[in-house]
Structures are given as structure tokens and as C-alpha cells.
Amino acid sequence: MVQGTANWNTGQTQEWLQQYVDDWVAFYRKHTDDGEVASYIPVLAKADPNDLGISIIGKSGMTVRSGDTETPFTMQSISKVISFIVACMERGVSYMLDRVDVEPSGEAFNSIMHLEMNQVQKPFNPLINAGAITVSSILPGKTSDIRLESIFRLLEQLLGYRPALNVDVYESERDSSMRNRAIGYYLLETGFLESDLNVTLETYFKQCSIDVTIDDLARIGMVLANDGMDVKKGEEIIPRQIARIAKVLMLTCGMYDASGKFATYVGIPAKSGVSGGIVAAVPPRVRDEAMPFTDGCGIGVYGPALGDKGNSIAGIRLLRHIANQWDLSIF
Ligand code: GLU
């Protein structure tokens, strides 16, 4: 691997940055052996644990991508950011924040314990399952397909095409997800759900099963980095206030129980999912003009071998390396 700190002043052409990123991906691919693919949703276990890919899209459109760039994977928990944004756009921010909090839970993403132990007035945040299932119950529409449609509409605007539902993953989760059903029943009993439980769970399972690529995640990250603007089209896709809340949630709650460590060592708003994806939003920074992507970038990562906190093990290490080399931290 290229060692030491490069003099980023010497040139920032796409080809030049590409060499570094290729080198780093090759190095961190070996780290995939330290993790394991998720298997509690049976179809996810079919992923190749040694896959690793990254896509970085800058404001000018400069793109650096390397590794397994074409492999589709399901959004899983990354969809929670999108469904929360959609719900805020449809229902209003204060309506949503009255029903879902914005505090890290400090518990596993699929925990019920914290809800019961703390006698909370609302789920801790929309990026854990209890919060996300509550959000799915608030999305407008009587059927899961109508609710999903509002998610597809936003994704289509963000990505420039309509992504597809991965039916195998959806059915696999639907037929195995006893824990999420338990969370759903708990939410129903406590009065947090706004609509029918089965429709809500179907919506949640389907939104988690939307196929994307790392380029898609980089595009989403780029729009969030620019406070909801698609800078290429000069169009606001997500209202600024909502994009900002989404980034705060990603920074404080986006990487499961490793969110504090990720904020400390990487310092970028990001959200991961159990299929091994990570979306990251790097806002413009003015510290050092010599660094690449000072005007911000979106990053998509895929690496299905997960560490003990449920994040892509090699993906996190790769992101940490790049963030340090290119001074991407927002702090
Ligand atoms: N569909 C997954 C579940 O609810 C999403 C989990 C995740 O990506 O964190 O178990």
C-alpha cells in the first residue's frame, strides 16, 4: 500500500486519486476476512464475504470508484434514512419529531429492552428498528405498496432511475423476522403505531429490500452533503431542514453501537445496513484547499462481511483511512 501522507498538492486528477483508492481497496479487501456476512435474514448469507467496493462522487461530478462497483445489494437499514425523510416531507418535521425522538439508544438496533425499561414516550430515533417501524406506520397510504411508492418516488429523484425491489430478500426477511414482528406488537400495544401492524411491517420489510449500488449511495450522500440540493440539476430534492436532521441522525445514530467511535475516528455523517452498505455525506470543508473533494462529496461503500457491531468491517476501515488521508472529517 502507498505509505505515509501524500502531498495532495501535487495534483488531484481523477486518474491520480484513482491509483490511491485502487491501492487502498486492494489492501482493505484482506480485512474482509475479519468479519462475517449477516445470516439472520437467510438470503443475505449468499453474499460474497470478500467483496469490497467504494464510489466517491464530488460536487464537480468527479467520480472515483474502485473494487466491486457493480454488485447490487439491498438497502436494509440505509432505507431508514430515506423513509424518515419521506415521512418528514409528507407529514411535517414537528409531526414526526413528536412521534420519534432523535436520541441515540445505546442499545442494539433491534432491541426491545430499552423501550420497556425506559418507559419512553416515543422510540429513541428513526434509525433503529422500533423507530423505523413507527415511521413506516406513519407513511401515507393504506397498503404497503402505496407507502413504498412514496419511497420509490424520492429515490427516483435522487438516483435518476427507479430502483427495484429484491423479492427474494423481501420474502426471506418477511418469513424470518420474528424479532421485528415482536417489536411491531410491542409498538402496537404501547400505542406508538399509527396504522395497521401488518401493512406497517410489510412496508418496512419491502423498504429494506430495495436494491441499490454504491454509485446510488454516493449520489444520495452527495445530495445530503449539499443540504438536500442536487447541485448538478440546481434543484432542491430534500428540504434543507430535513436534510440537516437526517445528517445529525446519521452522525449520532447511524452506525449502530459504534456511532460514537465512527464519529470520533471518521467524523462523517453515515448510515450502514446489515447487507454491508454504507452511505456517507461529506459536506464542503474550507480548511485545506490542497485536499481532494474540499467542496464535498458523497460516498457509497459495499462490503458484506460485518464486524461485531453490524457494520461492514473492511468498509469502515477503508472509510477511516480515506477520511484521515483526505481530511474529510466535519470536525
Ligand atoms: N431489515 C433489517 C432488519 O430489520 C435491517 C437491519 C439493518 O440493516 O440494520 O433486521
CSV table of C-alpha atoms and ligand atoms in Angstrom, one decimal:
chain,number,residue,atom,x,y,z
A,1,MET,CA,0.0,0.0,0.0
A,2,VAL,CA,1.1,3.6,-0.6
A,3,GLN,CA,2.5,4.5,2.7
A,4,GLY,CA,2.8,7.9,4.6
A,5,THR,CA,0.9,11.1,3.7
A,6,ALA,CA,0.9,12.0,0.1
A,7,ASN,CA,1.4,15.6,-1.0
A,8,TRP,CA,-2.1,16.1,-2.2
A,9,ASN,CA,-1.0,19.4,-3.7
A,10,THR,CA,0.9,17.7,-6.5
A,11,GLY,CA,-2.2,17.0,-8.5
A,12,GLN,CA,-5.7,15.9,-8.0
A,13,THR,CA,-6.7,14.5,-11.3
A,14,GLN,CA,-9.2,11.7,-11.2
A,15,GLU,CA,-6.5,9.2,-12.5
A,16,TRP,CA,-4.1,10.2,-9.8
A,17,LEU,CA,-6.6,9.8,-7.0
A,18,GLN,CA,-7.8,6.6,-8.6
A,19,GLN,CA,-4.4,4.9,-8.1
A,20,TYR,CA,-4.6,5.6,-4.4
A,21,VAL,CA,-8.1,4.4,-4.0
A,22,ASP,CA,-7.4,1.2,-6.0
A,23,ASP,CA,-4.4,0.6,-3.8
A,24,TRP,CA,-6.4,1.1,-0.5
A,25,VAL,CA,-9.3,-1.1,-1.7
A,26,ALA,CA,-6.8,-3.9,-2.5
A,27,PHE,CA,-5.3,-3.5,0.9
A,28,TYR,CA,-8.5,-3.4,2.9
A,29,ARG,CA,-10.1,-6.3,1.0
A,30,LYS,CA,-7.8,-8.6,3.1
A,31,HIS,CA,-9.7,-7.2,6.1
A,32,THR,CA,-12.9,-8.7,5.0
A,33,ASP,CA,-11.6,-12.0,6.5
A,34,ASP,CA,-12.1,-10.4,9.9
A,35,GLY,CA,-15.9,-10.2,9.5
A,36,GLU,CA,-18.9,-12.4,8.6
A,37,VAL,CA,-21.9,-11.8,6.4
A,38,ALA,CA,-25.3,-11.4,8.1
A,39,SER,CA,-27.3,-14.7,8.1
A,40,TYR,CA,-30.3,-14.0,10.3
A,41,ILE,CA,-32.0,-13.0,7.0
A,42,PRO,CA,-31.2,-16.2,5.2
A,43,VAL,CA,-30.8,-14.8,1.6
A,44,LEU,CA,-28.2,-12.2,2.8
A,45,ALA,CA,-25.9,-15.1,3.7
A,46,LYS,CA,-25.4,-15.7,-0.1
A,47,ALA,CA,-23.3,-12.5,-0.4
A,48,ASP,CA,-19.5,-13.0,-1.2
A,49,PRO,CA,-17.8,-12.0,2.1
A,50,ASN,CA,-14.7,-10.9,0.2
A,51,ASP,CA,-16.5,-8.2,-1.8
A,52,LEU,CA,-15.4,-4.6,-1.2
A,53,GLY,CA,-16.2,-1.6,-3.2
A,54,ILE,CA,-16.3,2.2,-2.9
A,55,SER,CA,-17.7,5.0,-5.0
A,56,ILE,CA,-16.9,8.7,-4.3
A,57,ILE,CA,-18.8,11.4,-6.2
A,58,GLY,CA,-17.7,15.1,-5.9
A,59,LYS,CA,-19.6,18.3,-6.4
A,60,SER,CA,-18.0,18.8,-9.8
A,61,GLY,CA,-19.1,15.3,-10.8
A,62,MET,CA,-15.5,13.9,-10.4
A,63,THR,CA,-16.0,10.2,-9.6
A,64,VAL,CA,-13.5,7.8,-8.1
A,65,ARG,CA,-14.8,4.2,-7.8
A,66,SER,CA,-13.0,1.0,-7.1
A,67,GLY,CA,-13.4,-2.7,-6.2
A,68,ASP,CA,-16.8,-4.4,-6.5
A,69,THR,CA,-18.6,-1.4,-8.0
A,70,GLU,CA,-21.4,-3.2,-9.9
A,71,THR,CA,-22.7,-5.6,-7.2
A,72,PRO,CA,-26.3,-4.7,-6.2
A,73,PHE,CA,-27.2,-5.1,-2.6
A,74,THR,CA,-30.3,-4.3,-0.6
A,75,MET,CA,-30.5,-1.0,1.4
A,76,GLN,CA,-31.6,-2.6,4.7
A,77,SER,CA,-31.1,0.0,7.4
A,78,ILE,CA,-30.0,2.7,5.0
A,79,SER,CA,-33.6,2.8,3.9
A,80,LYS,CA,-34.5,4.1,7.4
A,81,VAL,CA,-32.9,7.5,6.4
A,82,ILE,CA,-35.0,7.6,3.3
A,83,SER,CA,-38.3,6.6,4.9
A,84,PHE,CA,-37.7,9.2,7.7
A,85,ILE,CA,-37.1,11.9,5.1
A,86,VAL,CA,-40.2,10.9,3.1
A,87,ALA,CA,-42.3,10.9,6.3
A,88,CYS,CA,-41.0,14.4,7.3
A,89,MET,CA,-41.7,15.7,3.8
A,90,GLU,CA,-45.2,14.2,3.8
A,91,ARG,CA,-46.2,14.9,7.4
A,92,GLY,CA,-44.0,17.7,8.5
A,93,VAL,CA,-41.0,17.8,10.8
A,94,SER,CA,-42.7,18.6,14.0
A,95,TYR,CA,-45.4,15.9,13.5
A,96,MET,CA,-42.6,13.4,13.1
A,97,LEU,CA,-40.4,14.6,16.0
A,98,ASP,CA,-43.5,14.4,18.2
A,99,ARG,CA,-43.6,10.7,17.4
A,100,VAL,CA,-40.0,9.6,17.1
A,101,ASP,CA,-37.1,11.0,19.2
A,102,VAL,CA,-33.6,12.0,18.0
A,103,GLU,CA,-31.6,10.4,20.8
A,104,PRO,CA,-29.0,7.6,20.4
A,105,SER,CA,-30.4,4.5,22.1
A,106,GLY,CA,-27.1,2.9,23.2
A,107,GLU,CA,-28.7,-0.5,22.5
A,108,ALA,CA,-28.7,-2.9,19.6
A,109,PHE,CA,-30.7,-1.8,16.5
A,110,ASN,CA,-33.3,-4.4,17.1
A,111,SER,CA,-33.6,-4.1,20.9
A,112,ILE,CA,-37.0,-4.0,22.6
A,113,MET,CA,-35.4,-3.8,26.0
A,114,HIS,CA,-34.8,-0.1,26.0
A,115,LEU,CA,-38.4,0.7,25.1
A,116,GLU,CA,-39.7,-1.2,28.0
A,117,MET,CA,-37.0,-0.4,30.6
A,118,ASN,CA,-37.2,3.4,30.0
A,119,GLN,CA,-41.0,3.6,29.6
A,120,VAL,CA,-40.3,6.0,26.8
A,121,GLN,CA,-42.9,8.4,25.3
A,122,LYS,CA,-41.6,7.6,21.8
A,123,PRO,CA,-39.0,5.4,20.2
A,124,PHE,CA,-35.4,6.7,20.6
A,125,ASN,CA,-34.7,7.5,17.0
A,126,PRO,CA,-35.9,6.6,13.4
A,127,LEU,CA,-32.7,4.7,12.6
A,128,ILE,CA,-33.2,1.8,15.0
A,129,ASN,CA,-35.9,-0.7,14.2
A,130,ALA,CA,-38.5,0.4,16.7
A,131,GLY,CA,-38.3,4.0,15.3
A,132,ALA,CA,-38.2,2.9,11.7
A,133,ILE,CA,-41.2,0.6,12.1
A,134,THR,CA,-43.0,3.5,13.7
A,135,VAL,CA,-42.1,5.7,10.7
A,136,SER,CA,-43.3,3.0,8.3
A,137,SER,CA,-46.7,3.2,10.2
A,138,ILE,CA,-46.9,6.9,9.5
A,139,LEU,CA,-46.1,6.9,5.8
A,140,PRO,CA,-49.3,7.8,3.9
A,141,GLY,CA,-51.2,5.0,2.2
A,142,LYS,CA,-53.5,2.1,3.1
A,143,THR,CA,-51.3,-0.6,1.5
A,144,SER,CA,-47.6,-1.3,1.8
A,145,ASP,CA,-47.3,-0.8,-2.0
A,146,ILE,CA,-48.7,2.7,-1.8
A,147,ARG,CA,-46.4,3.5,1.1
A,148,LEU,CA,-43.4,2.1,-0.8
A,149,GLU,CA,-44.3,4.2,-3.8
A,150,SER,CA,-43.5,7.4,-1.8
A,151,ILE,CA,-40.1,6.0,-1.0
A,152,PHE,CA,-39.6,5.0,-4.6
A,153,ARG,CA,-40.6,8.5,-5.8
A,154,LEU,CA,-37.9,10.1,-3.6
A,155,LEU,CA,-35.3,7.5,-4.7
A,156,GLU,CA,-36.1,8.1,-8.3
A,157,GLN,CA,-35.4,11.8,-7.9
A,158,LEU,CA,-32.2,11.1,-6.0
A,159,LEU,CA,-30.9,8.4,-8.4
A,160,GLY,CA,-32.3,9.4,-11.7
A,161,TYR,CA,-33.9,5.9,-12.1
A,162,ARG,CA,-36.3,3.8,-10.3
A,163,PRO,CA,-34.6,1.0,-8.3
A,164,ALA,CA,-36.1,-2.4,-7.9
A,165,LEU,CA,-37.5,-4.4,-5.0
A,166,ASN,CA,-35.4,-7.6,-4.4
A,167,VAL,CA,-38.3,-10.0,-3.9
A,168,ASP,CA,-36.0,-12.9,-2.7
A,169,VAL,CA,-34.6,-10.7,0.2
A,170,TYR,CA,-38.1,-9.3,1.0
A,171,GLU,CA,-39.6,-12.8,1.3
A,172,SER,CA,-36.6,-14.0,3.2
A,173,GLU,CA,-37.0,-11.3,5.8
A,174,ARG,CA,-40.8,-11.5,5.9
A,175,ASP,CA,-40.6,-15.2,6.7
A,176,SER,CA,-37.8,-15.0,9.2
A,177,SER,CA,-38.1,-11.7,11.0
A,178,MET,CA,-39.7,-12.8,14.3
A,179,ARG,CA,-37.8,-10.0,16.2
A,180,ASN,CA,-39.3,-7.2,14.1
A,181,ARG,CA,-42.7,-8.7,14.5
A,182,ALA,CA,-42.2,-8.7,18.3
A,183,ILE,CA,-41.1,-5.1,18.1
A,184,GLY,CA,-44.2,-4.3,16.0
A,185,TYR,CA,-46.5,-5.9,18.5
A,186,TYR,CA,-44.9,-4.0,21.3
A,187,LEU,CA,-45.3,-0.8,19.4
A,188,LEU,CA,-48.9,-1.7,18.8
A,189,GLU,CA,-49.6,-2.4,22.4
A,190,THR,CA,-48.0,0.9,23.6
A,191,GLY,CA,-49.9,2.9,21.0
A,192,PHE,CA,-46.9,4.1,19.0
A,193,LEU,CA,-48.1,2.7,15.7
A,194,GLU,CA,-50.3,4.9,13.6
A,195,SER,CA,-51.8,2.3,11.4
A,196,ASP,CA,-52.3,-1.4,10.8
A,197,LEU,CA,-49.4,-3.6,12.0
A,198,ASN,CA,-49.2,-6.0,9.1
A,199,VAL,CA,-49.2,-3.2,6.5
A,200,THR,CA,-46.6,-1.4,8.5
A,201,LEU,CA,-44.3,-4.5,8.8
A,202,GLU,CA,-44.8,-5.3,5.0
A,203,THR,CA,-43.7,-1.7,4.3
A,204,TYR,CA,-40.7,-2.0,6.5
A,205,PHE,CA,-39.6,-5.3,5.1
A,206,LYS,CA,-40.0,-4.0,1.5
A,207,GLN,CA,-38.2,-0.8,2.0
A,208,CYS,CA,-35.2,-2.7,3.5
A,209,SER,CA,-35.2,-4.9,0.4
A,210,ILE,CA,-34.7,-2.2,-2.3
A,211,ASP,CA,-31.7,-3.0,-4.4
A,212,VAL,CA,-29.0,-0.3,-4.9
A,213,THR,CA,-25.3,0.0,-5.9
A,214,ILE,CA,-22.5,2.0,-4.3
A,215,ASP,CA,-22.9,4.7,-7.0
A,216,ASP,CA,-26.5,5.1,-5.9
A,217,LEU,CA,-25.4,5.5,-2.3
A,218,ALA,CA,-22.7,8.0,-3.3
A,219,ARG,CA,-25.4,10.1,-5.1
A,220,ILE,CA,-27.7,10.0,-2.1
A,221,GLY,CA,-24.7,11.1,0.1
A,222,MET,CA,-23.9,13.9,-2.3
A,223,VAL,CA,-27.4,15.4,-2.1
A,224,LEU,CA,-27.4,15.1,1.7
A,225,ALA,CA,-23.9,16.7,1.8
A,226,ASN,CA,-25.4,19.7,-0.1
A,227,ASP,CA,-28.3,20.1,2.4
A,228,GLY,CA,-30.8,18.4,0.0
A,229,MET,CA,-29.7,20.1,-3.2
A,230,ASP,CA,-28.9,18.2,-6.4
A,231,VAL,CA,-26.1,20.6,-7.4
A,232,LYS,CA,-25.9,19.2,-11.0
A,233,LYS,CA,-29.5,20.0,-11.7
A,234,GLY,CA,-29.7,23.0,-9.4
A,235,GLU,CA,-32.7,21.6,-7.8
A,236,GLU,CA,-33.7,21.1,-4.2
A,237,ILE,CA,-34.8,17.4,-3.7
A,238,ILE,CA,-35.0,17.4,0.1
A,239,PRO,CA,-35.8,20.5,2.1
A,240,ARG,CA,-32.7,21.8,3.8
A,241,GLN,CA,-34.1,21.4,7.4
A,242,ILE,CA,-35.0,17.8,6.8
A,243,ALA,CA,-31.6,17.0,5.1
A,244,ARG,CA,-29.8,18.5,8.1
A,245,ILE,CA,-31.8,16.5,10.7
A,246,ALA,CA,-31.1,13.4,8.6
A,247,LYS,CA,-27.3,14.1,8.8
A,248,VAL,CA,-27.5,14.7,12.5
A,249,LEU,CA,-29.2,11.4,13.0
A,250,MET,CA,-26.6,9.7,10.8
A,251,LEU,CA,-23.8,11.2,12.8
A,252,THR,CA,-25.2,10.3,16.2
A,253,CYS,CA,-27.1,7.1,15.5
A,254,GLY,CA,-26.1,5.9,12.0
A,255,MET,CA,-23.5,3.2,12.7
A,256,TYR,CA,-25.3,1.2,15.4
A,257,ASP,CA,-23.5,1.0,18.7
A,258,ALA,CA,-20.3,2.1,17.0
A,259,SER,CA,-21.7,5.5,16.2
A,260,GLY,CA,-19.6,7.4,18.8
A,261,LYS,CA,-16.4,5.6,17.6
A,262,PHE,CA,-17.2,6.3,14.0
A,263,ALA,CA,-17.8,10.0,14.7
A,264,THR,CA,-14.5,10.1,16.6
A,265,TYR,CA,-12.3,8.3,14.2
A,266,VAL,CA,-14.0,9.1,10.8
A,267,GLY,CA,-16.2,12.1,11.6
A,268,ILE,CA,-18.6,11.9,8.7
A,269,PRO,CA,-22.4,11.5,8.8
A,270,ALA,CA,-23.0,8.0,7.6
A,271,LYS,CA,-25.5,5.1,7.8
A,272,SER,CA,-24.8,1.4,7.4
A,273,GLY,CA,-27.0,-1.6,6.8
A,274,VAL,CA,-26.7,-5.3,7.5
A,275,SER,CA,-26.2,-6.2,3.9
A,276,GLY,CA,-22.8,-4.3,4.1
A,277,GLY,CA,-23.7,-1.0,2.5
A,278,ILE,CA,-22.7,2.4,3.9
A,279,VAL,CA,-23.8,5.8,2.7
A,280,ALA,CA,-21.7,8.8,3.8
A,281,ALA,CA,-22.3,12.6,3.3
A,282,VAL,CA,-19.1,14.8,3.3
A,283,PRO,CA,-20.1,18.5,3.4
A,284,PRO,CA,-17.8,21.1,1.9
A,285,ARG,CA,-14.8,21.9,4.0
A,286,VAL,CA,-12.6,25.0,3.8
A,287,ARG,CA,-9.7,24.0,5.9
A,288,ASP,CA,-7.1,23.0,3.4
A,289,GLU,CA,-7.6,23.6,-0.3
A,290,ALA,CA,-4.9,21.1,-1.2
A,291,MET,CA,-7.1,18.2,-0.1
A,292,PRO,CA,-9.3,16.3,-2.6
A,293,PHE,CA,-13.1,16.9,-2.5
A,294,THR,CA,-13.0,20.1,-0.4
A,295,ASP,CA,-16.3,21.1,-2.0
A,296,GLY,CA,-17.9,18.0,-0.5
A,297,CYS,CA,-18.7,14.5,-1.8
A,298,GLY,CA,-21.0,11.6,-1.4
A,299,ILE,CA,-19.6,8.1,-0.7
A,300,GLY,CA,-21.1,4.7,-1.1
A,301,VAL,CA,-19.4,1.6,0.3
A,302,TYR,CA,-20.2,-2.1,0.0
A,303,GLY,CA,-18.5,-4.8,2.0
A,304,PRO,CA,-20.9,-7.5,3.3
A,305,ALA,CA,-18.5,-9.0,5.9
A,306,LEU,CA,-19.7,-7.3,9.1
A,307,GLY,CA,-17.8,-6.7,12.4
A,308,ASP,CA,-19.3,-7.3,15.8
A,309,LYS,CA,-21.4,-4.1,15.8
A,310,GLY,CA,-23.0,-5.0,12.5
A,311,ASN,CA,-21.1,-2.5,10.2
A,312,SER,CA,-19.0,-3.5,7.1
A,313,ILE,CA,-15.7,-4.3,8.7
A,314,ALA,CA,-13.4,-3.6,5.8
A,315,GLY,CA,-15.7,-0.8,4.7
A,316,ILE,CA,-15.3,1.1,8.0
A,317,ARG,CA,-11.6,0.7,7.9
A,318,LEU,CA,-11.4,1.9,4.3
A,319,LEU,CA,-13.5,4.9,5.1
A,320,ARG,CA,-11.4,5.7,8.2
A,321,HIS,CA,-8.3,5.6,6.1
A,322,ILE,CA,-9.6,7.8,3.3
A,323,ALA,CA,-11.1,10.3,5.8
A,324,ASN,CA,-7.8,10.6,7.5
A,325,GLN,CA,-5.7,10.9,4.3
A,326,TRP,CA,-8.1,13.4,2.8
A,327,ASP,CA,-9.1,15.2,6.0
A,328,LEU,CA,-12.8,14.5,5.4
A,329,SER,CA,-13.9,14.8,9.0
A,330,ILE,CA,-16.5,17.5,9.6
A,331,PHE,CA,-14.9,18.4,12.9
B,1,GLU,N1,-34.1,-5.4,7.6
B,1,GLU,C1,-33.1,-5.5,8.7
B,1,GLU,C2,-33.8,-5.8,10.0
B,1,GLU,O1,-34.7,-5.2,10.3
B,1,GLU,C3,-32.4,-4.2,8.7
B,1,GLU,C4,-31.4,-4.2,9.8
B,1,GLU,C5,-30.2,-3.3,9.5
B,1,GLU,O2,-29.8,-3.2,8.3
B,1,GLU,O3,-29.7,-2.8,10.5
B,1,GLU,O4,-33.4,-6.6,10.7
